[in-house]
Amino acid sequence: MAADAAQVEGIMNPGQAVQQGISFRRLSELLGTDCGPVPVSSKVLLCRDGQELVGFCVDALEAIGPLATEVLRLLPELLLRLPGARPFWGAFTRGKDVVLLIDLHRLKGLKSYKVAATA
Amino acid sequence: MRDMRSSELIIEELKKQREKGPTVNVELEMVKIVIFRLADSFFAFPGGEVKEILPFMDIFPIPGSPEFIPGVINNRGDIESVINLNGFLGLAAGQQTSSSRILIVSASGMRSGIAADEVLDVVDVPCQTIKPPLLTLDNDRKELVSGELLYNDRTIVMLDIALLFRKLCTPDE
């Protein structure tokens, strides 16, 4: 998946985030997907939530780079109309693959995020 | 001589037809349908609403999506959602084989792929052969069914794509 770089205030290792007192959650955990142990390649994407920085830990950072807006597609209508909050808004193809575009701010709307925040 | 005989035969045939009275040219209204299999049940969509029949391909999951949406596919650069109707219709899970297909369907301004275990036929059938759905169908299925027909000794259930999309997008109460 991919996120708009404008939403990312910084990138650091999980250890650095702990040292700096930045709270973070594993993205796969928030999205309810299978997540094994945190891989050594994991990185924390920092996102601003009001005055505070929050982190989302991803298993690996593959690339940072520009992308032509013409290649971006909205998610199919059916997926956009499904009830319930979802953080994905679009996608683009890369070879035979599909890369999902995630809105990091929408993660706060997920039940899993709210549960973690109140826990 | 041979020509004479031929013309006489034609005249004779025309006389016979006149004696029988005017013939009524009955043209049955036909509808094209795409017949497919999910588990051990057979279904059909109106042919006009089926835009493409694709071989089964990699489905990219979308985290947080309901169980009946296994994900999206990359259809020659277009991103299409895929619906798995088996669970939605109370059928056993399908198994992916070389016969599996993805039907790209469109109705009410929406478009999606539907995973099918097999596409059996694309055929024109007389409209009158499609009967109203049986009242004995269970509720989950009945509200998506527009009719039934017999085809090659099999009961084929016609599904209403627009109703299906509407039901998928309506939150459970």
PDB file of N, CA and C in Angstrom, chain A residues 30-116:
ATOM      1  N   LEU A  30      -4.028  -2.543  13.140  1.00  0.00           N
ATOM      2  CA  LEU A  30      -5.173  -1.620  13.011  1.00  0.00           C
ATOM      3  C   LEU A  30      -6.114  -2.065  11.894  1.00  0.00           C
ATOM      4  N   LEU A  31      -5.538  -2.615  10.836  1.00  0.00           N
ATOM      5  CA  LEU A  31      -6.347  -3.012   9.676  1.00  0.00           C
ATOM      6  C   LEU A  31      -6.938  -4.413   9.845  1.00  0.00           C
ATOM      7  N   GLY A  32      -6.564  -5.075  10.930  1.00  0.00           N
ATOM      8  CA  GLY A  32      -7.147  -6.395  11.201  1.00  0.00           C
ATOM      9  C   GLY A  32      -6.597  -7.488  10.313  1.00  0.00           C
ATOM     10  N   THR A  33      -5.402  -7.296   9.767  1.00  0.00           N
ATOM     11  CA  THR A  33      -4.813  -8.351   8.937  1.00  0.00           C
ATOM     12  C   THR A  33      -3.844  -9.173   9.780  1.00  0.00           C
ATOM     13  N   ASP A  34      -3.506 -10.350   9.281  1.00  0.00           N
ATOM     14  CA  ASP A  34      -2.574 -11.220  10.012  1.00  0.00           C
ATOM     15  C   ASP A  34      -1.246 -10.499  10.207  1.00  0.00           C
ATOM     16  N   CYS A  35      -0.747 -10.495  11.422  1.00  0.00           N
ATOM     17  CA  CYS A  35       0.573  -9.888  11.605  1.00  0.00           C
ATOM     18  C   CYS A  35       1.398 -10.762  12.531  1.00  0.00           C
ATOM     19  N   GLY A  36       2.511 -11.203  12.014  1.00  0.00           N
ATOM     20  CA  GLY A  36       3.432 -12.008  12.816  1.00  0.00           C
ATOM     21  C   GLY A  36       4.313 -11.080  13.638  1.00  0.00           C
ATOM     22  N   PRO A  37       5.509 -11.546  13.992  1.00  0.00           N
ATOM     23  CA  PRO A  37       6.423 -10.691  14.742  1.00  0.00           C
ATOM     24  C   PRO A  37       6.852  -9.473  13.917  1.00  0.00           C
ATOM     25  N   VAL A  38       7.208  -8.405  14.620  1.00  0.00           N
ATOM     26  CA  VAL A  38       7.632  -7.173  13.920  1.00  0.00           C
ATOM     27  C   VAL A  38       8.958  -7.458  13.205  1.00  0.00           C
ATOM     28  N   PRO A  39       9.002  -7.291  11.896  1.00  0.00           N
ATOM     29  CA  PRO A  39      10.260  -7.579  11.194  1.00  0.00           C
ATOM     30  C   PRO A  39      11.310  -6.492  11.453  1.00  0.00           C
ATOM     31  N   VAL A  40      12.579  -6.856  11.281  1.00  0.00           N
ATOM     32  CA  VAL A  40      13.653  -5.884  11.534  1.00  0.00           C
ATOM     33  C   VAL A  40      13.571  -4.711  10.551  1.00  0.00           C
ATOM     34  N   SER A  41      12.944  -4.959   9.424  1.00  0.00           N
ATOM     35  CA  SER A  41      12.846  -3.898   8.398  1.00  0.00           C
ATOM     36  C   SER A  41      11.765  -2.861   8.718  1.00  0.00           C
ATOM     37  N   SER A  42      11.042  -3.057   9.822  1.00  0.00           N
ATOM     38  CA  SER A  42       9.878  -2.193  10.077  1.00  0.00           C
ATOM     39  C   SER A  42      10.272  -0.732  10.311  1.00  0.00           C
ATOM     40  N   LYS A  43       9.388   0.150   9.905  1.00  0.00           N
ATOM     41  CA  LYS A  43       9.591   1.594  10.067  1.00  0.00           C
ATOM     42  C   LYS A  43       8.311   2.208  10.634  1.00  0.00           C
ATOM     43  N   VAL A  44       8.492   3.332  11.290  1.00  0.00           N
ATOM     44  CA  VAL A  44       7.328   4.041  11.830  1.00  0.00           C
ATOM     45  C   VAL A  44       7.106   5.316  11.012  1.00  0.00           C
ATOM     46  N   LEU A  45       5.885   5.419  10.465  1.00  0.00           N
ATOM     47  CA  LEU A  45       5.527   6.644   9.738  1.00  0.00           C
ATOM     48  C   LEU A  45       4.863   7.584  10.740  1.00  0.00           C
ATOM     49  N   LEU A  46       5.369   8.796  10.819  1.00  0.00           N
ATOM     50  CA  LEU A  46       4.813   9.755  11.784  1.00  0.00           C
ATOM     51  C   LEU A  46       3.747  10.607  11.111  1.00  0.00           C
ATOM     52  N   CYS A  47       2.647  10.758  11.825  1.00  0.00           N
ATOM     53  CA  CYS A  47       1.507  11.495  11.273  1.00  0.00           C
ATOM     54  C   CYS A  47       1.021  12.465  12.354  1.00  0.00           C
ATOM     55  N   ARG A  48       0.701  13.671  11.968  1.00  0.00           N
ATOM     56  CA  ARG A  48       0.305  14.667  12.973  1.00  0.00           C
ATOM     57  C   ARG A  48      -1.177  14.506  13.317  1.00  0.00           C
ATOM     58  N   ASP A  49      -1.444  14.447  14.610  1.00  0.00           N
ATOM     59  CA  ASP A  49      -2.823  14.382  15.100  1.00  0.00           C
ATOM     60  C   ASP A  49      -2.998  15.576  16.040  1.00  0.00           C
ATOM     61  N   GLY A  50      -3.411  16.706  15.481  1.00  0.00           N
ATOM     62  CA  GLY A  50      -3.488  17.945  16.270  1.00  0.00           C
ATOM     63  C   GLY A  50      -2.077  18.378  16.659  1.00  0.00           C
ATOM     64  N   GLN A  51      -1.862  18.522  17.958  1.00  0.00           N
ATOM     65  CA  GLN A  51      -0.538  18.952  18.433  1.00  0.00           C
ATOM     66  C   GLN A  51       0.434  17.773  18.530  1.00  0.00           C
ATOM     67  N   GLU A  52      -0.118  16.602  18.486  1.00  0.00           N
ATOM     68  CA  GLU A  52       0.668  15.415  18.826  1.00  0.00           C
ATOM     69  C   GLU A  52       1.077  14.630  17.573  1.00  0.00           C
ATOM     70  N   LEU A  53       2.219  13.939  17.649  1.00  0.00           N
ATOM     71  CA  LEU A  53       2.646  13.049  16.566  1.00  0.00           C
ATOM     72  C   LEU A  53       2.264  11.623  16.944  1.00  0.00           C
ATOM     73  N   VAL A  54       1.651  10.928  16.021  1.00  0.00           N
ATOM     74  CA  VAL A  54       1.356   9.509  16.264  1.00  0.00           C
ATOM     75  C   VAL A  54       2.088   8.709  15.182  1.00  0.00           C
ATOM     76  N   GLY A  55       2.390   7.452  15.495  1.00  0.00           N
ATOM     77  CA  GLY A  55       3.129   6.646  14.536  1.00  0.00           C
ATOM     78  C   GLY A  55       2.351   5.430  14.070  1.00  0.00           C
ATOM     79  N   PHE A  56       2.593   5.080  12.837  1.00  0.00           N
ATOM     80  CA  PHE A  56       2.021   3.847  12.278  1.00  0.00           C
ATOM     81  C   PHE A  56       3.185   3.000  11.791  1.00  0.00           C
ATOM     82  N   CYS A  57       3.304   1.832  12.376  1.00  0.00           N
ATOM     83  CA  CYS A  57       4.446   0.968  12.072  1.00  0.00           C
ATOM     84  C   CYS A  57       4.118   0.070  10.878  1.00  0.00           C
ATOM     85  N   VAL A  58       4.941   0.156   9.848  1.00  0.00           N
ATOM     86  CA  VAL A  58       4.755  -0.696   8.655  1.00  0.00           C
ATOM     87  C   VAL A  58       5.888  -1.723   8.620  1.00  0.00           C
ATOM     88  N   ASP A  59       5.635  -2.855   7.954  1.00  0.00           N
ATOM     89  CA  ASP A  59       6.630  -3.935   7.954  1.00  0.00           C
ATOM     90  C   ASP A  59       7.895  -3.561   7.192  1.00  0.00           C
ATOM     91  N   ALA A  60       7.765  -2.767   6.166  1.00  0.00           N
ATOM     92  CA  ALA A  60       8.943  -2.326   5.400  1.00  0.00           C
ATOM     93  C   ALA A  60       8.560  -1.121   4.564  1.00  0.00           C
ATOM     94  N   LEU A  61       9.541  -0.284   4.338  1.00  0.00           N
ATOM     95  CA  LEU A  61       9.343   0.879   3.465  1.00  0.00           C
ATOM     96  C   LEU A  61       9.969   0.518   2.127  1.00  0.00           C
ATOM     97  N   GLU A  62       9.166   0.513   1.092  1.00  0.00           N
ATOM     98  CA  GLU A  62       9.713   0.036  -0.180  1.00  0.00           C
ATOM     99  C   GLU A  62      10.310   1.156  -1.014  1.00  0.00           C
ATOM    100  N   ALA A  63       9.625   2.265  -1.086  1.00  0.00           N
ATOM    101  CA  ALA A  63      10.125   3.361  -1.929  1.00  0.00           C
ATOM    102  C   ALA A  63       9.463   4.666  -1.533  1.00  0.00           C
ATOM    103  N   ILE A  64      10.177   5.756  -1.768  1.00  0.00           N
ATOM    104  CA  ILE A  64       9.595   7.097  -1.624  1.00  0.00           C
ATOM    105  C   ILE A  64       9.847   7.780  -2.960  1.00  0.00           C
ATOM    106  N   GLY A  65       8.787   8.221  -3.581  1.00  0.00           N
ATOM    107  CA  GLY A  65       9.014   8.831  -4.890  1.00  0.00           C
ATOM    108  C   GLY A  65       7.769   9.452  -5.446  1.00  0.00           C
ATOM    109  N   PRO A  66       7.931  10.243  -6.509  1.00  0.00           N
ATOM    110  CA  PRO A  66       6.769  10.886  -7.127  1.00  0.00           C
ATOM    111  C   PRO A  66       5.960   9.877  -7.944  1.00  0.00           C
ATOM    112  N   LEU A  67       4.697  10.189  -8.113  1.00  0.00           N
ATOM    113  CA  LEU A  67       3.799   9.322  -8.879  1.00  0.00           C
ATOM    114  C   LEU A  67       2.897  10.229  -9.705  1.00  0.00           C
ATOM    115  N   ALA A  68       2.773   9.949 -10.981  1.00  0.00           N
ATOM    116  CA  ALA A  68       1.903  10.775 -11.839  1.00  0.00           C
ATOM    117  C   ALA A  68       0.454  10.613 -11.390  1.00  0.00           C
ATOM    118  N   THR A  69      -0.239  11.740 -11.247  1.00  0.00           N
ATOM    119  CA  THR A  69      -1.616  11.660 -10.745  1.00  0.00           C
ATOM    120  C   THR A  69      -2.529  10.897 -11.707  1.00  0.00           C
ATOM    121  N   GLU A  70      -2.134  10.856 -12.996  1.00  0.00           N
ATOM    122  CA  GLU A  70      -2.994  10.159 -13.978  1.00  0.00           C
ATOM    123  C   GLU A  70      -3.091   8.657 -13.697  1.00  0.00           C
ATOM    124  N   VAL A  71      -2.118   8.112 -12.986  1.00  0.00           N
ATOM    125  CA  VAL A  71      -2.162   6.661 -12.743  1.00  0.00           C
ATOM    126  C   VAL A  71      -3.035   6.314 -11.536  1.00  0.00           C
ATOM    127  N   LEU A  72      -3.399   7.344 -10.763  1.00  0.00           N
ATOM    128  CA  LEU A  72      -4.197   7.073  -9.566  1.00  0.00           C
ATOM    129  C   LEU A  72      -5.653   6.818  -9.947  1.00  0.00           C
ATOM    130  N   ARG A  73      -6.252   5.847  -9.326  1.00  0.00           N
ATOM    131  CA  ARG A  73      -7.663   5.514  -9.579  1.00  0.00           C
ATOM    132  C   ARG A  73      -8.408   5.518  -8.250  1.00  0.00           C
ATOM    133  N   LEU A  74      -9.639   5.994  -8.290  1.00  0.00           N
ATOM    134  CA  LEU A  74     -10.487   5.833  -7.113  1.00  0.00           C
ATOM    135  C   LEU A  74     -10.800   4.348  -6.961  1.00  0.00           C
ATOM    136  N   LEU A  75     -11.115   3.925  -5.765  1.00  0.00           N
ATOM    137  CA  LEU A  75     -11.534   2.541  -5.595  1.00  0.00           C
ATOM    138  C   LEU A  75     -12.844   2.327  -6.353  1.00  0.00           C
ATOM    139  N   PRO A  76     -13.131   1.104  -6.793  1.00  0.00           N
ATOM    140  CA  PRO A  76     -14.406   0.848  -7.467  1.00  0.00           C
ATOM    141  C   PRO A  76     -15.590   1.325  -6.616  1.00  0.00           C
ATOM    142  N   GLU A  77     -16.606   1.821  -7.325  1.00  0.00           N
ATOM    143  CA  GLU A  77     -17.795   2.407  -6.703  1.00  0.00           C
ATOM    144  C   GLU A  77     -18.374   1.540  -5.576  1.00  0.00           C
ATOM    145  N   LEU A  78     -18.442   0.252  -5.825  1.00  0.00           N
ATOM    146  CA  LEU A  78     -19.020  -0.664  -4.832  1.00  0.00           C
ATOM    147  C   LEU A  78     -18.274  -0.568  -3.501  1.00  0.00           C
ATOM    148  N   LEU A  79     -16.948  -0.520  -3.574  1.00  0.00           N
ATOM    149  CA  LEU A  79     -16.148  -0.459  -2.348  1.00  0.00           C
ATOM    150  C   LEU A  79     -16.321   0.879  -1.642  1.00  0.00           C
ATOM    151  N   LEU A  80     -16.487   1.941  -2.413  1.00  0.00           N
ATOM    152  CA  LEU A  80     -16.665   3.258  -1.801  1.00  0.00           C
ATOM    153  C   LEU A  80     -18.022   3.366  -1.115  1.00  0.00           C
ATOM    154  N   ARG A  81     -19.002   2.605  -1.632  1.00  0.00           N
ATOM    155  CA  ARG A  81     -20.359   2.705  -1.072  1.00  0.00           C
ATOM    156  C   ARG A  81     -20.628   1.727   0.064  1.00  0.00           C
ATOM    157  N   LEU A  82     -19.706   0.815   0.304  1.00  0.00           N
ATOM    158  CA  LEU A  82     -19.943  -0.162   1.375  1.00  0.00           C
ATOM    159  C   LEU A  82     -20.068   0.546   2.716  1.00  0.00           C
ATOM    160  N   PRO A  83     -20.978   0.078   3.561  1.00  0.00           N
ATOM    161  CA  PRO A  83     -21.090   0.706   4.879  1.00  0.00           C
ATOM    162  C   PRO A  83     -19.846   0.431   5.723  1.00  0.00           C
ATOM    163  N   GLY A  84     -19.580   1.333   6.664  1.00  0.00           N
ATOM    164  CA  GLY A  84     -18.431   1.144   7.546  1.00  0.00           C
ATOM    165  C   GLY A  84     -17.244   1.982   7.103  1.00  0.00           C
ATOM    166  N   ALA A  85     -16.414   2.334   8.069  1.00  0.00           N
ATOM    167  CA  ALA A  85     -15.248   3.182   7.778  1.00  0.00           C
ATOM    168  C   ALA A  85     -14.108   2.338   7.217  1.00  0.00           C
ATOM    169  N   ARG A  86     -13.485   2.836   6.186  1.00  0.00           N
ATOM    170  CA  ARG A  86     -12.320   2.169   5.616  1.00  0.00           C
ATOM    171  C   ARG A  86     -11.292   3.235   5.268  1.00  0.00           C
ATOM    172  N   PRO A  87     -10.026   2.950   5.495  1.00  0.00           N
ATOM    173  CA  PRO A  87      -9.029   3.995   5.285  1.00  0.00           C
ATOM    174  C   PRO A  87      -8.531   4.110   3.839  1.00  0.00           C
ATOM    175  N   PHE A  88      -8.991   3.230   2.949  1.00  0.00           N
ATOM    176  CA  PHE A  88      -8.471   3.255   1.575  1.00  0.00           C
ATOM    177  C   PHE A  88      -9.368   4.116   0.685  1.00  0.00           C
ATOM    178  N   TRP A  89      -8.737   4.893  -0.159  1.00  0.00           N
ATOM    179  CA  TRP A  89      -9.526   5.758  -1.042  1.00  0.00           C
ATOM    180  C   TRP A  89      -9.249   5.500  -2.516  1.00  0.00           C
ATOM    181  N   GLY A  90      -8.172   4.844  -2.827  1.00  0.00           N
ATOM    182  CA  GLY A  90      -7.839   4.633  -4.234  1.00  0.00           C
ATOM    183  C   GLY A  90      -6.782   3.572  -4.396  1.00  0.00           C
ATOM    184  N   ALA A  91      -6.291   3.456  -5.612  1.00  0.00           N
ATOM    185  CA  ALA A  91      -5.274   2.446  -5.907  1.00  0.00           C
ATOM    186  C   ALA A  91      -4.598   2.791  -7.225  1.00  0.00           C
ATOM    187  N   PHE A  92      -3.492   2.164  -7.459  1.00  0.00           N
ATOM    188  CA  PHE A  92      -2.874   2.246  -8.786  1.00  0.00           C
ATOM    189  C   PHE A  92      -2.248   0.897  -9.099  1.00  0.00           C
ATOM    190  N   THR A  93      -2.047   0.651 -10.375  1.00  0.00           N
ATOM    191  CA  THR A  93      -1.474  -0.636 -10.765  1.00  0.00           C
ATOM    192  C   THR A  93       0.029  -0.471 -10.988  1.00  0.00           C
ATOM    193  N   ARG A  94       0.742  -1.519 -10.668  1.00  0.00           N
ATOM    194  CA  ARG A  94       2.189  -1.526 -10.906  1.00  0.00           C
ATOM    195  C   ARG A  94       2.508  -2.905 -11.459  1.00  0.00           C
ATOM    196  N   GLY A  95       2.703  -2.956 -12.766  1.00  0.00           N
ATOM    197  CA  GLY A  95       2.823  -4.267 -13.420  1.00  0.00           C
ATOM    198  C   GLY A  95       1.504  -4.999 -13.243  1.00  0.00           C
ATOM    199  N   LYS A  96       1.586  -6.221 -12.717  1.00  0.00           N
ATOM    200  CA  LYS A  96       0.355  -6.995 -12.502  1.00  0.00           C
ATOM    201  C   LYS A  96      -0.251  -6.714 -11.132  1.00  0.00           C
ATOM    202  N   ASP A  97       0.464  -5.952 -10.304  1.00  0.00           N
ATOM    203  CA  ASP A  97       0.015  -5.721  -8.924  1.00  0.00           C
ATOM    204  C   ASP A  97      -0.924  -4.526  -8.805  1.00  0.00           C
ATOM    205  N   VAL A  98      -1.651  -4.517  -7.693  1.00  0.00           N
ATOM    206  CA  VAL A  98      -2.485  -3.369  -7.337  1.00  0.00           C
ATOM    207  C   VAL A  98      -1.953  -2.816  -6.025  1.00  0.00           C
ATOM    208  N   VAL A  99      -1.666  -1.520  -6.003  1.00  0.00           N
ATOM    209  CA  VAL A  99      -1.183  -0.869  -4.780  1.00  0.00           C
ATOM    210  C   VAL A  99      -2.319  -0.011  -4.234  1.00  0.00           C
ATOM    211  N   LEU A 100      -2.706  -0.273  -2.985  1.00  0.00           N
ATOM    212  CA  LEU A 100      -3.809   0.474  -2.370  1.00  0.00           C
ATOM    213  C   LEU A 100      -3.306   1.790  -1.800  1.00  0.00           C
ATOM    214  N   LEU A 101      -4.107   2.835  -1.953  1.00  0.00           N
ATOM    215  CA  LEU A 101      -3.756   4.147  -1.395  1.00  0.00           C
ATOM    216  C   LEU A 101      -4.497   4.318  -0.072  1.00  0.00           C
ATOM    217  N   ILE A 102      -3.744   4.578   0.965  1.00  0.00           N
ATOM    218  CA  ILE A 102      -4.339   4.686   2.297  1.00  0.00           C
ATOM    219  C   ILE A 102      -4.292   6.142   2.765  1.00  0.00           C
ATOM    220  N   ASP A 103      -5.362   6.553   3.409  1.00  0.00           N
ATOM    221  CA  ASP A 103      -5.404   7.881   4.025  1.00  0.00           C
ATOM    222  C   ASP A 103      -5.108   7.671   5.511  1.00  0.00           C
ATOM    223  N   LEU A 104      -3.924   8.065   5.934  1.00  0.00           N
ATOM    224  CA  LEU A 104      -3.507   7.796   7.322  1.00  0.00           C
ATOM    225  C   LEU A 104      -4.430   8.470   8.339  1.00  0.00           C
ATOM    226  N   HIS A 105      -4.983   9.627   7.982  1.00  0.00           N
ATOM    227  CA  HIS A 105      -5.884  10.318   8.925  1.00  0.00           C
ATOM    228  C   HIS A 105      -7.171   9.522   9.149  1.00  0.00           C
ATOM    229  N   ARG A 106      -7.575   8.756   8.121  1.00  0.00           N
ATOM    230  CA  ARG A 106      -8.811   7.974   8.275  1.00  0.00           C
ATOM    231  C   ARG A 106      -8.637   6.807   9.244  1.00  0.00           C
ATOM    232  N   LEU A 107      -7.420   6.444   9.536  1.00  0.00           N
ATOM    233  CA  LEU A 107      -7.196   5.337  10.484  1.00  0.00           C
ATOM    234  C   LEU A 107      -7.817   5.654  11.839  1.00  0.00           C
ATOM    235  N   LYS A 108      -7.911   6.942  12.136  1.00  0.00           N
ATOM    236  CA  LYS A 108      -8.483   7.340  13.439  1.00  0.00           C
ATOM    237  C   LYS A 108      -9.977   7.027  13.504  1.00  0.00           C
ATOM    238  N   GLY A 109     -10.577   6.821  12.355  1.00  0.00           N
ATOM    239  CA  GLY A 109     -12.009   6.502  12.316  1.00  0.00           C
ATOM    240  C   GLY A 109     -12.286   5.023  12.519  1.00  0.00           C
ATOM    241  N   LEU A 110     -11.227   4.210  12.528  1.00  0.00           N
ATOM    242  CA  LEU A 110     -11.435   2.768  12.664  1.00  0.00           C
ATOM    243  C   LEU A 110     -11.739   2.393  14.110  1.00  0.00           C
ATOM    244  N   LYS A 111     -12.573   1.373  14.260  1.00  0.00           N
ATOM    245  CA  LYS A 111     -12.915   0.896  15.610  1.00  0.00           C
ATOM    246  C   LYS A 111     -11.650   0.473  16.349  1.00  0.00           C
ATOM    247  N   SER A 112     -10.759  -0.238  15.621  1.00  0.00           N
ATOM    248  CA  SER A 112      -9.542  -0.756  16.253  1.00  0.00           C
ATOM    249  C   SER A 112      -8.698   0.388  16.808  1.00  0.00           C
ATOM    250  N   TYR A 113      -8.675   1.543  16.154  1.00  0.00           N
ATOM    251  CA  TYR A 113      -7.900   2.696  16.612  1.00  0.00           C
ATOM    252  C   TYR A 113      -8.522   3.254  17.884  1.00  0.00           C
ATOM    253  N   LYS A 114      -9.872   3.346  17.858  1.00  0.00           N
ATOM    254  CA  LYS A 114     -10.579   3.911  19.023  1.00  0.00           C
ATOM    255  C   LYS A 114     -10.409   3.003  20.242  1.00  0.00           C
ATOM    256  N   VAL A 115     -10.480   1.684  19.997  1.00  0.00           N
ATOM    257  CA  VAL A 115     -10.317   0.730  21.098  1.00  0.00           C
ATOM    258  C   VAL A 115      -8.939   0.910  21.718  1.00  0.00           C
ATOM    259  N   ALA A 116      -7.918   1.052  20.872  1.00  0.00           N
ATOM    260  CA  ALA A 116      -6.547   1.202  21.364  1.00  0.00           C
ATOM    261  C   ALA A 116      -6.393   2.508  22.135  1.00  0.00           C
TER     262      ALA A 116
END
